[in-house]
CSV table of C-alpha atoms in Angstrom, one decimal:
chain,number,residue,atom,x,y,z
G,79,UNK,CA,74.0,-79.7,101.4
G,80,UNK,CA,70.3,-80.1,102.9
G,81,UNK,CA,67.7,-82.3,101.5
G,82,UNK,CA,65.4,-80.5,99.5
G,83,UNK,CA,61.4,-81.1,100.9
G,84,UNK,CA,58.6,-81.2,98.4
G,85,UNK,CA,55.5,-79.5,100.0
G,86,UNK,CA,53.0,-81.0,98.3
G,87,UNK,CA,49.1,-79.2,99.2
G,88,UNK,CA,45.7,-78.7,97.9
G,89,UNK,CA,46.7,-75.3,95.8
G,90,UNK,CA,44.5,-73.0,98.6
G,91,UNK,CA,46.1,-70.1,100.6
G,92,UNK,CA,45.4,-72.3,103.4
G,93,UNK,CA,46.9,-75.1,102.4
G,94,UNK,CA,50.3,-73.1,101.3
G,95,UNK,CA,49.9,-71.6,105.1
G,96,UNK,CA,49.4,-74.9,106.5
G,97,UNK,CA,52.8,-75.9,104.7
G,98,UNK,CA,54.4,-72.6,106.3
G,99,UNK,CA,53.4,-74.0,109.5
G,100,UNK,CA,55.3,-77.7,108.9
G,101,UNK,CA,58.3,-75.7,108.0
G,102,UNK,CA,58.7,-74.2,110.4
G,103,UNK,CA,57.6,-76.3,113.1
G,104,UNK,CA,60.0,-79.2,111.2
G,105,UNK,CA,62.6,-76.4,111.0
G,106,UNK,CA,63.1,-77.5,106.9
G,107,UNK,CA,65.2,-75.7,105.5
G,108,UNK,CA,65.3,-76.2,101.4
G,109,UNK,CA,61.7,-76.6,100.4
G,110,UNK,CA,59.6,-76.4,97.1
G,111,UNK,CA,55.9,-76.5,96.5
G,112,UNK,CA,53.7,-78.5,94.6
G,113,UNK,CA,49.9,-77.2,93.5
G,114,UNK,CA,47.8,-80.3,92.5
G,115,UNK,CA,48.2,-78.8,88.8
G,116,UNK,CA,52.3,-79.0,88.9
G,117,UNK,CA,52.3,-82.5,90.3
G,118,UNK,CA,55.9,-83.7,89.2
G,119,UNK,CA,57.6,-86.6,90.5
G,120,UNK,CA,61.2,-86.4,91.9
G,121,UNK,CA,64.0,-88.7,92.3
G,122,UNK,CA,65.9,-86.8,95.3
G,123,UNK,CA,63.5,-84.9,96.8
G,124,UNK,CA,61.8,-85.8,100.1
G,125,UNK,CA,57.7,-85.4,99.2
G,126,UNK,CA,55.3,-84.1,102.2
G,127,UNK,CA,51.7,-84.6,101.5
G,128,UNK,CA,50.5,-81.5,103.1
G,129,UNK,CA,46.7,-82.0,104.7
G,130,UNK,CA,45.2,-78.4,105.2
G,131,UNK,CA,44.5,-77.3,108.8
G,132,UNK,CA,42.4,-74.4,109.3
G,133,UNK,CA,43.8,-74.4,112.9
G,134,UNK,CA,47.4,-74.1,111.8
G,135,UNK,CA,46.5,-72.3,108.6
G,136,UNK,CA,44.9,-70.1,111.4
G,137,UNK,CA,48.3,-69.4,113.7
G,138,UNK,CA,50.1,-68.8,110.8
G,139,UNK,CA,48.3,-65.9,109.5
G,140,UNK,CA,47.6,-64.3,112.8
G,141,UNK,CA,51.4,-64.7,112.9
G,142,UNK,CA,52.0,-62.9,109.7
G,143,UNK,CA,49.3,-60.1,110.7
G,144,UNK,CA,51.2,-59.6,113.6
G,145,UNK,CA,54.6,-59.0,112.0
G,146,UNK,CA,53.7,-57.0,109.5
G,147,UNK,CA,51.4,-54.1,108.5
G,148,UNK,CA,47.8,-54.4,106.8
G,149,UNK,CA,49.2,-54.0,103.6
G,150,UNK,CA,52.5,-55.9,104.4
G,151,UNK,CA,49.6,-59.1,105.0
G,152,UNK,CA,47.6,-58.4,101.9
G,153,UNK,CA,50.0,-58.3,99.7
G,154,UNK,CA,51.4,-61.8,101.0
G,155,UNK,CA,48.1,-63.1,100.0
G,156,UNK,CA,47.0,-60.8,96.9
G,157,UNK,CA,50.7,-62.3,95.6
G,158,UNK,CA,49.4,-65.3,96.8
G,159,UNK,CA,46.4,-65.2,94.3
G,160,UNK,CA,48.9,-64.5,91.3
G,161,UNK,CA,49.4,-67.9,90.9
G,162,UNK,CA,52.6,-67.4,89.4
G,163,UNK,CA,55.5,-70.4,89.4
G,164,UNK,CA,57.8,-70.5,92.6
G,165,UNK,CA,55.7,-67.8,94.3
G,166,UNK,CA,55.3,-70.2,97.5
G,167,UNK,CA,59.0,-70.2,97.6
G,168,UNK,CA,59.4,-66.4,97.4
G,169,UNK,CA,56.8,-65.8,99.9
G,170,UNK,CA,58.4,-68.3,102.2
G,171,UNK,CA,61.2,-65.9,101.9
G,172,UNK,CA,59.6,-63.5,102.8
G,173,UNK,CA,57.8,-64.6,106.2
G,174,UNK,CA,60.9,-66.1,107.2
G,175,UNK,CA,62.7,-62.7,107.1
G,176,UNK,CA,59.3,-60.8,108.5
G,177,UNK,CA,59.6,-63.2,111.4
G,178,UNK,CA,63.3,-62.3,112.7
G,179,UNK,CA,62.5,-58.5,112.1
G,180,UNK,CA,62.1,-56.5,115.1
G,181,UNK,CA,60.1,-54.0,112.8
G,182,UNK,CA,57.8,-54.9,109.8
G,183,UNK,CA,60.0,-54.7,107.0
G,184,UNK,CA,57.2,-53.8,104.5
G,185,UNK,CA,58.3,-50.6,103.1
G,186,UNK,CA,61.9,-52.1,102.5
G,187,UNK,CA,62.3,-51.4,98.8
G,188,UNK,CA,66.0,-52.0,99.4
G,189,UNK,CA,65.3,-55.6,100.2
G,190,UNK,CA,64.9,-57.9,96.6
G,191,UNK,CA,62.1,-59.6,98.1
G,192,UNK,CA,59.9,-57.4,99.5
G,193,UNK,CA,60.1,-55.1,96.1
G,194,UNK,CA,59.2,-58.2,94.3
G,195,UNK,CA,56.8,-59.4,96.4
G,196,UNK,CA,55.2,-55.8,96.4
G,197,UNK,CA,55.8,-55.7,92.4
G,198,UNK,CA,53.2,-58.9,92.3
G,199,UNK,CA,50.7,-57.8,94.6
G,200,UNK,CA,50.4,-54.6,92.6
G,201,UNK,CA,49.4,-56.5,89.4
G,202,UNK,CA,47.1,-58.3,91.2
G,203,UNK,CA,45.8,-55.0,92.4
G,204,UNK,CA,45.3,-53.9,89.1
G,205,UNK,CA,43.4,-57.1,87.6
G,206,UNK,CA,41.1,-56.6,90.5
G,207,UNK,CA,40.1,-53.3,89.5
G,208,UNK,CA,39.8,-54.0,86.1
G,209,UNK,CA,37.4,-57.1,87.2
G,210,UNK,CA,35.4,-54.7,89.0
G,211,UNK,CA,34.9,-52.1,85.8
G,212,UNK,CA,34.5,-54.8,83.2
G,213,UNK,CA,32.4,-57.4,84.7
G,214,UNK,CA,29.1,-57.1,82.4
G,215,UNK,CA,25.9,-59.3,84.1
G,216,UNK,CA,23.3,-61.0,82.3
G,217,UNK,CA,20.0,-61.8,83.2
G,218,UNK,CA,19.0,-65.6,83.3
G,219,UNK,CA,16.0,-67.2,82.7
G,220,UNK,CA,16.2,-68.7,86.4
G,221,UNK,CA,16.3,-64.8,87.3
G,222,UNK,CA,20.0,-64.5,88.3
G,223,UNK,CA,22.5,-62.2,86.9
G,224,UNK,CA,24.9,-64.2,85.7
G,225,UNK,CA,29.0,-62.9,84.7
G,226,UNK,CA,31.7,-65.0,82.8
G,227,UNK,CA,35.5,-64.0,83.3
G,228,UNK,CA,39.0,-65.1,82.5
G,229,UNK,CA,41.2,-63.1,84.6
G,230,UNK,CA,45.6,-63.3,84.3
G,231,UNK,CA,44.9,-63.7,88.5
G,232,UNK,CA,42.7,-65.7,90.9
G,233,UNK,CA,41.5,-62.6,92.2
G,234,UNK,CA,37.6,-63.2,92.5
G,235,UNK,CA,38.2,-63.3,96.0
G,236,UNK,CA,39.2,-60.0,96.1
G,237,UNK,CA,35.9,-58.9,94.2
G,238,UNK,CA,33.3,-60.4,96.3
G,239,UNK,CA,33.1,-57.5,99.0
G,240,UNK,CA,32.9,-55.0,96.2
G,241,UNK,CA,29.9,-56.8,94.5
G,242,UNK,CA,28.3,-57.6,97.5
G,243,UNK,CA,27.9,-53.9,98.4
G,244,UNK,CA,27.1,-52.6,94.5
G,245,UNK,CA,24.6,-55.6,93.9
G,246,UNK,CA,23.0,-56.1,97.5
G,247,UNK,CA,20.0,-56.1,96.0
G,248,UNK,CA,19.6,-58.8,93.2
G,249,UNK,CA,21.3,-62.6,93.0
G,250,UNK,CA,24.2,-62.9,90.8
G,251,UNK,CA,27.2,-65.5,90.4
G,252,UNK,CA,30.2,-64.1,88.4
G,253,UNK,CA,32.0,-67.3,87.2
G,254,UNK,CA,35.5,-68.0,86.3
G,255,UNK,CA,35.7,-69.9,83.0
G,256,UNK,CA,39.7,-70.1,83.3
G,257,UNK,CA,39.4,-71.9,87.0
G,258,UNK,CA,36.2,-73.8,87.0
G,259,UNK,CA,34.4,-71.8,90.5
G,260,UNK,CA,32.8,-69.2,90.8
G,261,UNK,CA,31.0,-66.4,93.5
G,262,UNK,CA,27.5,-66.3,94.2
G,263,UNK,CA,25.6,-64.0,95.7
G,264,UNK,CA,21.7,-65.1,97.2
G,265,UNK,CA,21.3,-61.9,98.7
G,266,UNK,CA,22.9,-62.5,102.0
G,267,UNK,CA,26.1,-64.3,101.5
G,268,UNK,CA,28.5,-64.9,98.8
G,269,UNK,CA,29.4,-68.8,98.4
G,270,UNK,CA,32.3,-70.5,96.5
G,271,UNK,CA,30.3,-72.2,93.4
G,272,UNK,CA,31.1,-74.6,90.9
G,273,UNK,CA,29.1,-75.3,88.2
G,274,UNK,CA,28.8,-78.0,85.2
G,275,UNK,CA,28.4,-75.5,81.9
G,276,UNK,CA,25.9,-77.4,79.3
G,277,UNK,CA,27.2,-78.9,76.4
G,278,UNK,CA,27.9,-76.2,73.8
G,279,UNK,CA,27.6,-73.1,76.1
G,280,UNK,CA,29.4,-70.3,74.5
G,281,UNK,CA,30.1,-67.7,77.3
G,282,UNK,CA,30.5,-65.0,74.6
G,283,UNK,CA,27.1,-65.1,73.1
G,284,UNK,CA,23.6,-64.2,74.6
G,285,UNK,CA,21.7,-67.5,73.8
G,286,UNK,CA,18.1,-66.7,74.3
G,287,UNK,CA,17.7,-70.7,75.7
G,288,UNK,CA,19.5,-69.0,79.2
G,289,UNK,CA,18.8,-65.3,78.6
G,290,UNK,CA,15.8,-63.4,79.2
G,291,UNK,CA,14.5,-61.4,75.4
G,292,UNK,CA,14.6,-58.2,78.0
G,293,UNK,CA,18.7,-58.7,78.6
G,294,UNK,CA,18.9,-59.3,74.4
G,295,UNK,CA,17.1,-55.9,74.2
G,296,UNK,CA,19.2,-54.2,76.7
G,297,UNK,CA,22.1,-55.2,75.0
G,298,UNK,CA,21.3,-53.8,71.4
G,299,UNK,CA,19.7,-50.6,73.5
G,300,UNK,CA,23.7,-50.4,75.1
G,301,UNK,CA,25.5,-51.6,72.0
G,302,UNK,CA,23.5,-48.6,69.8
G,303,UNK,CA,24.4,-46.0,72.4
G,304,UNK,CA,27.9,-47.4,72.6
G,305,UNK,CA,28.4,-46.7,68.9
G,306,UNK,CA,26.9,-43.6,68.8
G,307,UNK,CA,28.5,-42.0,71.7
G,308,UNK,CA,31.6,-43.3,70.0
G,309,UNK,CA,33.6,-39.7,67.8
G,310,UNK,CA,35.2,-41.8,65.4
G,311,UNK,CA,37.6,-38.0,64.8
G,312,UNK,CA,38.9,-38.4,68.0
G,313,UNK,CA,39.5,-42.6,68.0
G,314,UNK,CA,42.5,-43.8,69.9
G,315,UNK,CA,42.1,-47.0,70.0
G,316,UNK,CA,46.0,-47.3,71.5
G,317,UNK,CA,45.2,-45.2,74.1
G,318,UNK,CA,41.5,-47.0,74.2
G,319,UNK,CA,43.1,-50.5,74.6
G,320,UNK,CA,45.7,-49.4,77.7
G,321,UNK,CA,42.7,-48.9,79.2
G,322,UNK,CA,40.5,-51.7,78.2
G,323,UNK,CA,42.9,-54.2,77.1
G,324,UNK,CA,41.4,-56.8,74.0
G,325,UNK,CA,41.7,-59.8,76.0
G,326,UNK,CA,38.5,-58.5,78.2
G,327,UNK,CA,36.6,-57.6,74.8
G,328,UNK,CA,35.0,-60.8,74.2
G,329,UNK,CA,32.7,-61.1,77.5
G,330,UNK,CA,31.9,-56.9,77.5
G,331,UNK,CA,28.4,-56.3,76.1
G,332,UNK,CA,29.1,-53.3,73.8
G,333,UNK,CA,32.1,-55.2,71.8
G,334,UNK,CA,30.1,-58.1,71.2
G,335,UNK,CA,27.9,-56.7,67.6
């Protein structure tokens, strides 16, 4: 029986590449992963700190790019972004068989791993588009537009380029409460933000000590025509919340009245 190796990194995608890289240059072959968050000790277990190295982190990918197709690659790291326990390990899987195929192996449904690999990267897919239909922006008294979210998924980095385009022309930061960072946008580049909240600060509510009174007005103005645009005959509010499920209620301007 082989030793099992802990693969302990920093939780980023090039961090978990940067382990790839040490397994299989140290040709390990029972590993797990640790995320800083899921630090547990263990009694038999052989634990590698894992330093990330953009230059191995680097080789890795352009490895995996060049074994698989375009959306064989994104959905190793959209599944990536799912966060979900013992991905690493499934993903390892994965690039370990995409390696020894002659052929990318992406449209394999037969194969367990690819399905479930393509499974996660498809509900990633989905909280990504929601993101990018119920993001609602607020304008701050510093003159930023400024978005709160809580999404199942890390996937603001698979919003940024669709923000960037739609709102080239005004600064904005879309912030994720559940992970502490955030995107912001200066009107050239988005950056990778973190930001201390005050005291008190409830995402939810339109405070006018960080709100302009012209983004209080638009709301009511948006709220009024939400309500009466809304044919209370033809109400379906299961069909309604398929679409815009309640957990994204509480940050979307015309639920907040």
């Amino acid at each position: 029986m082989s030793e099992e190796h802990i693969l302990r990194y920093d939780g980023t995608f090039d961090g978990f590449l940067t382990a790839v890289f040490h397994v299989f240059e140290l040709k390990l072959l029972t590993v797990s992963f640790q995320r800083p968050e899921r630090v547990q000790e263990s009694l038999f277990g052989n634990t590698i700190e894992i330093i990330t190295d953009l230059e191995k982190a680097d080789r890795v990918w352009k490895g995996i790019k060049s074994k698989t197709s375009g959306t064989g690659s994104y959905r190793v790291y959209s599944s990536f972004l799912s966060e979900q326990a013992g991905v690493e390990v499934l993903l390892l899987d994965y690039l370990r068989q995409a390696f020894k195929s002659a052929i990318p192996m992406d449209s394999d449904f037969s194969n367990a791993t690819v399905l479930k690999v393509s499974q996660i990267a498809k509900s990633v897919g989905r909280e990504k588009h929601r993101m990018e239909a119920f993001v609602r922006f607020r304008l701050t008294n510093d003159g930023i537009y400024f978005a709160t979210v809580e999404p199942d998924f890390d996937v603001l980095p698979l919003i940024s380029k669709h923000f960037k385009s739609r709102y080239a022309d005004q600064k904005w930061i879309i912030y994720d409460i559940k992970r502490g960072y955030g995107l912001y946008y200066d009107l050239e580049k988005v950056e990778v933000m973190q930001l201390s909240l005050p005291e008190g600060f409830d995402a939810t509510k339109t405070n006018r000590d960080y709100f302009t009174a012209s983004e209080l007005e638009f709301q009511t103005l948006w709220q009024d025509y939400f309500e009466s645009t809304n044919i209370k005959s033809r109400k379906n509010m299961k069909l309604h919340v398929q679409h815009v499920p309640k957990r994204y209620w509480k940050y979307l301007s015309e639920k907040l009245r």
